PDB file of C-alpha atoms in Angstrom:
ATOM      1  CA  MET A 119       7.680 -39.808 -14.948  1.00  0.00           C
ATOM      2  CA  SER A 120       9.719 -36.704 -15.740  1.00  0.00           C
ATOM      3  CA  SER A 121       8.872 -33.254 -14.470  1.00  0.00           C
ATOM      4  CA  HIS A 122       6.168 -31.513 -16.403  1.00  0.00           C
ATOM      5  CA  ARG A 123       5.844 -27.766 -16.659  1.00  0.00           C
ATOM      6  CA  LYS A 124       3.576 -25.734 -18.878  1.00  0.00           C
ATOM      7  CA  PRO A 125       5.135 -22.765 -20.696  1.00  0.00           C
ATOM      8  CA  ARG A 126       4.255 -19.464 -19.155  1.00  0.00           C
ATOM      9  CA  PRO A 127       1.976 -17.291 -21.315  1.00  0.00           C
ATOM     10  CA  THR A 128       3.514 -14.097 -22.576  1.00  0.00           C
ATOM     11  CA  SER A 129       1.535 -10.919 -21.960  1.00  0.00           C
ATOM     12  CA  ASN A 130       1.360  -8.361 -24.762  1.00  0.00           C
ATOM     13  CA  ASN A 131      -0.421  -5.783 -22.630  1.00  0.00           C
ATOM     14  CA  PHE A 132       2.645  -4.084 -21.298  1.00  0.00           C
ATOM     15  CA  THR A 133       5.981  -2.928 -22.686  1.00  0.00           C
ATOM     16  CA  GLN A 134       9.396  -2.894 -21.113  1.00  0.00           C
ATOM     17  CA  ARG A 135      10.629   0.416 -19.802  1.00  0.00           C
ATOM     18  CA  ALA A 136      13.904   1.293 -18.128  1.00  0.00           C
ATOM     19  CA  VAL A 137      13.746   2.162 -14.441  1.00  0.00           C
ATOM     20  CA  ARG A 138      16.067   4.579 -12.680  1.00  0.00           C
ATOM     21  CA  ALA A 139      19.493   3.072 -12.133  1.00  0.00           C
ATOM     22  CA  GLY A 140      19.822   1.288  -8.856  1.00  0.00           C
ATOM     23  CA  LEU A 141      16.075   1.017  -8.213  1.00  0.00           C
ATOM     24  CA  LEU A 142      15.963  -2.723  -8.774  1.00  0.00           C
ATOM     25  CA  ALA A 143      18.741  -5.305  -8.820  1.00  0.00           C
ATOM     26  CA  ALA A 144      20.089  -6.050 -12.265  1.00  0.00           C
ATOM     27  CA  GLY A 145      18.835  -9.158 -14.003  1.00  0.00           C
ATOM     28  CA  VAL A 146      15.272  -9.173 -12.630  1.00  0.00           C
ATOM     29  CA  ALA A 147      12.961  -9.936 -15.556  1.00  0.00           C
ATOM     30  CA  GLY A 148       9.340  -8.933 -15.688  1.00  0.00           C
ATOM     31  CA  VAL A 149       6.586  -6.861 -17.195  1.00  0.00           C
ATOM     32  CA  ALA A 150       6.893  -3.094 -17.009  1.00  0.00           C
ATOM     33  CA  THR A 151       4.518  -0.228 -17.527  1.00  0.00           C
ATOM     34  CA  ALA A 152       4.950   3.503 -17.653  1.00  0.00           C
ATOM     35  CA  VAL A 153       2.501   5.689 -15.743  1.00  0.00           C
ATOM     36  CA  PRO A 154       1.165   8.760 -17.587  1.00  0.00           C
ATOM     37  CA  ALA A 155       2.368  12.154 -16.448  1.00  0.00           C
ATOM     38  CA  GLN A 156       0.572  13.276 -13.285  1.00  0.00           C
ATOM     39  CA  ALA A 157      -0.253  16.729 -11.992  1.00  0.00           C
ATOM     40  CA  ALA A 158       2.743  18.475 -10.420  1.00  0.00           C
ATOM     41  CA  THR A 159       2.802  18.540  -6.624  1.00  0.00           C
ATOM     42  CA  ALA A 160       4.863  20.330  -4.032  1.00  0.00           C
ATOM     43  CA  ALA A 161       4.984  17.274  -1.791  1.00  0.00           C
ATOM     44  CA  PRO A 162       8.353  15.492  -1.507  1.00  0.00           C
ATOM     45  CA  GLN A 163       8.855  12.535  -3.809  1.00  0.00           C
ATOM     46  CA  HIS A 164      10.876   9.367  -3.470  1.00  0.00           C
ATOM     47  CA  ALA A 165      11.412   5.924  -4.940  1.00  0.00           C
ATOM     48  CA  ALA A 166       9.346   2.974  -3.709  1.00  0.00           C
ATOM     49  CA  VAL A 167      10.199  -0.734  -3.862  1.00  0.00           C
ATOM     50  CA  ALA A 168       7.874  -3.585  -2.877  1.00  0.00           C
ATOM     51  CA  SER A 169       8.113  -7.367  -3.203  1.00  0.00           C
ATOM     52  CA  ASP A 170       5.518  -9.978  -2.226  1.00  0.00           C
ATOM     53  CA  TYR A 171       6.046 -13.722  -2.708  1.00  0.00           C
ATOM     54  CA  VAL A 172       4.012 -16.839  -1.891  1.00  0.00           C
ATOM     55  CA  PHE A 173       5.329 -20.403  -2.191  1.00  0.00           C
ATOM     56  CA  SER A 174       3.535 -23.702  -1.594  1.00  0.00           C
ATOM     57  CA  HIS A 175       5.046 -27.212  -1.809  1.00  0.00           C
ATOM     58  CA  ALA A 176       3.044 -30.434  -1.487  1.00  0.00           C
ATOM     59  CA  ASP A 177       4.545 -33.936  -1.391  1.00  0.00           C
ATOM     60  CA  ARG A 178       3.961 -37.400   0.091  1.00  0.00           C
ATOM     61  CA  ALA A 179       4.664 -36.112   3.578  1.00  0.00           C
ATOM     62  CA  HIS A 180       2.372 -33.064   3.185  1.00  0.00           C
ATOM     63  CA  HIS A 181      -0.334 -33.922   0.685  1.00  0.00           C
ATOM     64  CA  THR A 182      -2.235 -30.640   0.920  1.00  0.00           C
ATOM     65  CA  GLN A 183      -0.471 -27.288   1.098  1.00  0.00           C
ATOM     66  CA  ALA A 184      -2.155 -23.892   0.559  1.00  0.00           C
ATOM     67  CA  LYS A 185      -0.862 -20.364   1.100  1.00  0.00           C
ATOM     68  CA  ASP A 186      -2.078 -16.931   0.143  1.00  0.00           C
ATOM     69  CA  SER A 187      -1.076 -13.314   0.607  1.00  0.00           C
ATOM     70  CA  PHE A 188      -3.131 -10.094   0.462  1.00  0.00           C
ATOM     71  CA  THR A 189      -1.019  -6.955   0.833  1.00  0.00           C
ATOM     72  CA  ILE A 190      -1.876  -3.249   0.609  1.00  0.00           C
ATOM     73  CA  ARG A 191       0.964  -0.778   0.075  1.00  0.00           C
ATOM     74  CA  GLN A 192       0.225   2.954  -0.122  1.00  0.00           C
ATOM     75  CA  TYR A 193       3.263   5.051  -1.027  1.00  0.00           C
ATOM     76  CA  GLY A 194       2.008   8.590  -1.570  1.00  0.00           C
ATOM     77  CA  ASN A 195       4.084  10.752  -3.904  1.00  0.00           C
ATOM     78  CA  VAL A 196       6.823   8.858  -5.739  1.00  0.00           C
ATOM     79  CA  ASN A 197       8.882   9.580  -8.845  1.00  0.00           C
ATOM     80  CA  ALA A 198       9.877   5.936  -9.434  1.00  0.00           C
ATOM     81  CA  ALA A 199       8.549   2.596  -8.231  1.00  0.00           C
ATOM     82  CA  GLY A 200       9.555  -1.034  -8.586  1.00  0.00           C
ATOM     83  CA  VAL A 201       6.922  -3.547  -7.459  1.00  0.00           C
ATOM     84  CA  ARG A 202       7.057  -7.321  -7.705  1.00  0.00           C
ATOM     85  CA  ASN A 203       4.380  -9.906  -6.994  1.00  0.00           C
ATOM     86  CA  GLN A 204       4.971 -13.652  -7.388  1.00  0.00           C
ATOM     87  CA  ALA A 205       3.227 -16.949  -6.590  1.00  0.00           C
ATOM     88  CA  ASN A 206       4.791 -20.418  -6.985  1.00  0.00           C
ATOM     89  CA  ALA A 207       3.179 -23.798  -6.302  1.00  0.00           C
ATOM     90  CA  VAL A 208       4.793 -27.246  -6.546  1.00  0.00           C
ATOM     91  CA  SER A 209       3.397 -30.774  -6.227  1.00  0.00           C
ATOM     92  CA  ALA A 210       6.030 -33.519  -6.151  1.00  0.00           C
ATOM     93  CA  GLY A 211       6.258 -37.275  -5.871  1.00  0.00           C
ATOM     94  CA  CYS A 212       2.568 -38.171  -5.533  1.00  0.00           C
ATOM     95  CA  SER A 213       0.401 -40.384  -7.759  1.00  0.00           C
ATOM     96  CA  ALA A 214      -3.125 -40.754  -9.075  1.00  0.00           C
ATOM     97  CA  ASP A 215      -3.889 -43.036  -6.119  1.00  0.00           C
ATOM     98  CA  ASP A 216      -2.123 -40.753  -3.660  1.00  0.00           C
ATOM     99  CA  GLU A 217      -2.806 -37.244  -4.960  1.00  0.00           C
ATOM    100  CA  CYS A 218      -1.249 -33.984  -3.834  1.00  0.00           C
ATOM    101  CA  ARG A 219      -2.776 -30.499  -3.859  1.00  0.00           C
ATOM    102  CA  SER A 220      -0.713 -27.302  -3.805  1.00  0.00           C
ATOM    103  CA  VAL A 221      -2.182 -23.779  -4.029  1.00  0.00           C
ATOM    104  CA  ALA A 222      -0.344 -20.434  -3.904  1.00  0.00           C
ATOM    105  CA  LEU A 223      -2.205 -17.144  -4.425  1.00  0.00           C
ATOM    106  CA  SER A 224      -0.885 -13.604  -4.026  1.00  0.00           C
ATOM    107  CA  PHE A 225      -2.920 -10.380  -4.201  1.00  0.00           C
ATOM    108  CA  GLN A 226      -0.845  -7.169  -4.168  1.00  0.00           C
ATOM    109  CA  ILE A 227      -2.375  -3.670  -4.076  1.00  0.00           C
ATOM    110  CA  VAL A 228      -0.080  -0.682  -4.621  1.00  0.00           C
ATOM    111  CA  THR A 229      -1.103   2.981  -4.684  1.00  0.00           C
ATOM    112  CA  PHE A 230       1.020   5.996  -5.498  1.00  0.00           C
ATOM    113  CA  ALA A 231       0.920   9.505  -6.952  1.00  0.00           C
ATOM    114  CA  GLY A 232       3.506  11.773  -8.527  1.00  0.00           C
ATOM    115  CA  ALA A 233       4.677  13.711 -11.546  1.00  0.00           C
ATOM    116  CA  ARG A 234       5.859  11.509 -14.430  1.00  0.00           C
ATOM    117  CA  THR A 235       6.215   8.452 -12.215  1.00  0.00           C
ATOM    118  CA  HIS A 236       8.268   5.638 -13.760  1.00  0.00           C
ATOM    119  CA  LEU A 237       6.981   2.197 -12.841  1.00  0.00           C
ATOM    120  CA  ASN A 238       8.468  -1.269 -13.201  1.00  0.00           C
ATOM    121  CA  ALA A 239       5.726  -3.785 -12.336  1.00  0.00           C
ATOM    122  CA  VAL A 240       6.604  -7.497 -12.231  1.00  0.00           C
ATOM    123  CA  ASN A 241       3.814 -10.052 -11.777  1.00  0.00           C
ATOM    124  CA  LEU A 242       4.592 -13.770 -12.125  1.00  0.00           C
ATOM    125  CA  SER A 243       3.155 -17.159 -11.249  1.00  0.00           C
ATOM    126  CA  ASP A 244       4.368 -20.699 -11.851  1.00  0.00           C
ATOM    127  CA  ALA A 245       2.812 -24.070 -11.039  1.00  0.00           C
ATOM    128  CA  ALA A 246       4.835 -27.288 -11.401  1.00  0.00           C
ATOM    129  CA  ASN A 247       3.897 -30.954 -11.172  1.00  0.00           C
ATOM    130  CA  LYS A 248       7.045 -32.971 -10.524  1.00  0.00           C
ATOM    131  CA  LYS A 249       6.430 -36.719 -10.948  1.00  0.00           C
ATOM    132  CA  CYS A 250       2.954 -36.050  -9.628  1.00  0.00           C
ATOM    133  CA  THR A 251       0.287 -37.740 -11.779  1.00  0.00           C
ATOM    134  CA  GLY A 252      -3.245 -36.584 -10.987  1.00  0.00           C
ATOM    135  CA  CYS A 253      -2.116 -33.773  -8.682  1.00  0.00           C
ATOM    136  CA  GLN A 254      -3.819 -30.377  -8.544  1.00  0.00           C
ATOM    137  CA  THR A 255      -1.417 -27.458  -8.554  1.00  0.00           C
ATOM    138  CA  LEU A 256      -2.387 -23.807  -8.892  1.00  0.00           C
ATOM    139  CA  ALA A 257      -0.426 -20.569  -8.671  1.00  0.00           C
ATOM    140  CA  GLY A 258      -2.047 -17.181  -9.168  1.00  0.00           C
ATOM    141  CA  ALA A 259      -0.572 -13.670  -8.972  1.00  0.00           C
ATOM    142  CA  TYR A 260      -2.876 -10.616  -9.017  1.00  0.00           C
ATOM    143  CA  GLN A 261      -1.302  -7.170  -8.935  1.00  0.00           C
ATOM    144  CA  PHE A 262      -3.432  -4.005  -8.662  1.00  0.00           C
ATOM    145  CA  VAL A 263      -1.661  -0.737  -9.444  1.00  0.00           C
ATOM    146  CA  VAL A 264      -3.525   2.466  -8.508  1.00  0.00           C
ATOM    147  CA  SER A 265      -2.209   5.768  -9.826  1.00  0.00           C
ATOM    148  CA  THR A 266      -3.794   9.089  -8.812  1.00  0.00           C
ATOM    149  CA  PRO A 267      -2.854  12.780  -9.306  1.00  0.00           C
ATOM    150  CA  THR A 268      -2.638  13.266  -5.534  1.00  0.00           C
ATOM    151  CA  PRO A 269      -2.061  10.677  -2.796  1.00  0.00           C
ATOM    152  CA  ILE A 270      -5.078   8.792  -1.486  1.00  0.00           C
ATOM    153  CA  THR A 271      -5.609   6.954   1.779  1.00  0.00           C
ATOM    154  CA  PHE A 272      -8.218   4.211   1.918  1.00  0.00           C
ATOM    155  CA  ASP A 273     -11.051   5.082   4.270  1.00  0.00           C
ATOM    156  CA  GLY A 274     -12.748   2.700   6.682  1.00  0.00           C
ATOM    157  CA  ASP A 275     -15.347   1.580   4.151  1.00  0.00           C
ATOM    158  CA  THR A 276     -12.714   0.691   1.552  1.00  0.00           C
ATOM    159  CA  ARG A 277     -10.571  -1.102   4.130  1.00  0.00           C
ATOM    160  CA  GLY A 278     -13.567  -3.044   5.388  1.00  0.00           C
ATOM    161  CA  ARG A 279     -14.515  -4.218   1.902  1.00  0.00           C
ATOM    162  CA  LEU A 280     -10.939  -5.260   1.175  1.00  0.00           C
ATOM    163  CA  ASP A 281     -10.680  -7.088   4.510  1.00  0.00           C
ATOM    164  CA  ASP A 282     -13.846  -9.036   3.637  1.00  0.00           C
ATOM    165  CA  ILE A 283     -12.350 -10.072   0.290  1.00  0.00           C
ATOM    166  CA  HIS A 284      -9.155 -11.101   2.069  1.00  0.00           C
ATOM    167  CA  ARG A 285     -11.103 -13.350   4.436  1.00  0.00           C
ATOM    168  CA  ARG A 286     -12.893 -15.004   1.519  1.00  0.00           C
ATOM    169  CA  LEU A 287      -9.596 -15.465  -0.312  1.00  0.00           C
ATOM    170  CA  ASP A 288      -8.264 -17.294   2.744  1.00  0.00           C
ATOM    171  CA  GLY A 289     -11.293 -19.571   2.678  1.00  0.00           C
ATOM    172  CA  LEU A 290     -10.992 -20.327  -1.039  1.00  0.00           C
ATOM    173  CA  THR A 291      -7.273 -21.005  -0.829  1.00  0.00           C
ATOM    174  CA  ARG A 292      -7.802 -23.637   1.846  1.00  0.00           C
ATOM    175  CA  SER A 293     -10.954 -25.120   0.300  1.00  0.00           C
ATOM    176  CA  SER A 294     -11.198 -28.471  -1.479  1.00  0.00           C
ATOM    177  CA  LEU A 295     -12.674 -26.986  -4.665  1.00  0.00           C
ATOM    178  CA  PRO A 296     -11.315 -28.455  -7.917  1.00  0.00           C
ATOM    179  CA  ALA A 297      -8.544 -26.309  -9.351  1.00  0.00           C
ATOM    180  CA  THR A 298     -10.636 -25.277 -12.364  1.00  0.00           C
ATOM    181  CA  GLU A 299     -13.469 -23.962 -10.184  1.00  0.00           C
ATOM    182  CA  LEU A 300     -11.031 -22.413  -7.740  1.00  0.00           C
ATOM    183  CA  LYS A 301      -9.485 -20.347 -10.537  1.00  0.00           C
ATOM    184  CA  SER A 302     -12.895 -19.033 -11.542  1.00  0.00           C
ATOM    185  CA  ARG A 303     -13.796 -18.100  -7.948  1.00  0.00           C
ATOM    186  CA  VAL A 304     -10.473 -16.341  -7.363  1.00  0.00           C
ATOM    187  CA  ASP A 305     -10.934 -14.379 -10.586  1.00  0.00           C
ATOM    188  CA  GLY A 306     -14.275 -13.288  -9.160  1.00  0.00           C
ATOM    189  CA  LEU A 307     -12.570 -11.960  -6.018  1.00  0.00           C
ATOM    190  CA  ALA A 308     -10.049 -10.096  -8.172  1.00  0.00           C
ATOM    191  CA  ALA A 309     -12.950  -8.434 -10.012  1.00  0.00           C
ATOM    192  CA  GLU A 310     -14.372  -7.357  -6.638  1.00  0.00           C
ATOM    193  CA  VAL A 311     -11.031  -5.832  -5.643  1.00  0.00           C
ATOM    194  CA  SER A 312     -10.947  -3.869  -8.894  1.00  0.00           C
ATOM    195  CA  SER A 313     -14.458  -2.583  -8.212  1.00  0.00           C
ATOM    196  CA  VAL A 314     -13.533  -1.475  -4.686  1.00  0.00           C
ATOM    197  CA  LEU A 315     -10.430   0.322  -5.953  1.00  0.00           C
ATOM    198  CA  HIS A 316     -12.359   2.080  -8.731  1.00  0.00           C
ATOM    199  CA  ASP A 317     -14.855   3.325  -6.118  1.00  0.00           C
ATOM    200  CA  ALA A 318     -12.008   4.609  -3.939  1.00  0.00           C
ATOM    201  CA  VAL A 319     -10.382   6.371  -6.890  1.00  0.00           C
ATOM    202  CA  ALA A 320     -13.687   7.993  -7.827  1.00  0.00           C
ATOM    203  CA  ARG A 321     -13.754   9.690  -4.397  1.00  0.00           C
ATOM    204  CA  ALA A 322     -10.117  10.832  -4.638  1.00  0.00           C
ATOM    205  CA  PRO A 323      -9.212  14.515  -5.229  1.00  0.00           C
ATOM    206  CA  LYS A 324      -9.288  15.427  -8.911  1.00  0.00           C
ATOM    207  CA  GLY A 325      -6.260  16.602 -10.890  1.00  0.00           C
ATOM    208  CA  GLU A 326      -5.071  17.266 -14.407  1.00  0.00           C
ATOM    209  CA  ALA A 327      -4.290  13.603 -15.061  1.00  0.00           C
ATOM    210  CA  GLN A 328      -6.854  10.830 -14.944  1.00  0.00           C
ATOM    211  CA  PRO A 329      -6.520   8.307 -12.104  1.00  0.00           C
ATOM    212  CA  SER A 330      -6.167   4.671 -13.108  1.00  0.00           C
ATOM    213  CA  VAL A 331      -6.545   1.160 -11.689  1.00  0.00           C
ATOM    214  CA  THR A 332      -4.559  -1.496 -13.562  1.00  0.00           C
ATOM    215  CA  LEU A 333      -4.783  -5.235 -12.914  1.00  0.00           C
ATOM    216  CA  HIS A 334      -1.897  -7.530 -13.831  1.00  0.00           C
ATOM    217  CA  ARG A 335      -3.092 -11.157 -13.682  1.00  0.00           C
ATOM    218  CA  HIS A 336      -1.055 -14.336 -14.138  1.00  0.00           C
ATOM    219  CA  LEU A 337      -2.431 -17.829 -13.488  1.00  0.00           C
ATOM    220  CA  ASP A 338      -0.696 -21.158 -13.987  1.00  0.00           C
ATOM    221  CA  GLY A 339      -1.789 -24.638 -13.014  1.00  0.00           C
ATOM    222  CA  TRP A 340      -3.269 -28.093 -13.493  1.00  0.00           C
ATOM    223  CA  PRO A 341      -5.653 -29.464 -14.473  1.00  0.00           C
ATOM    224  CA  GLY A 342      -6.376 -27.151 -17.372  1.00  0.00           C
ATOM    225  CA  HIS A 343      -5.608 -23.473 -17.756  1.00  0.00           C
TER     226      HIS A 343
END
């Protein structure tokens, strides 16, 4: 049986913008957004680059493979940022009588503040069944971009709530739930993260520009979408 791969859905929510020369290596494709102008600040500004990647590969020797990542990156004042989040899962060489299961999930939280910050945000996932009839393969990338007029630092309550979500993500990733139910449960955790971040932003110092929390979500996998 030849390799089977579903086409990746194309998001129409974001438009491509150029990033300052040299910020990211040439040839990296992705989805980009531009952050609205923020209130001016006397604090020093800089460029920020972040990349998080999760990969899982299941085969006849390792029938069940599951990996996840939950990262928090707080950059303060920046004038340009390039952030990338990616999850890839592969199941190869198994059969309906000898199934494989491969799960890769990546949650990335990035916060920054600054005047007219230019952002290039890449969020990708890909799940592939390679000669793997009946296998369950799921890759999910969730990227949370928090923009505020002035820098914020998560307090103990926010950190505690995020740590609890991280622990539950670990449990779901390594569970035996069917892929379709797993996707629904992980989406639920992503909604909780968004709620926690909105609460944190609501307590942040006010400025001329409105703070924002943006979720970039990309899921790919079998069975179903």
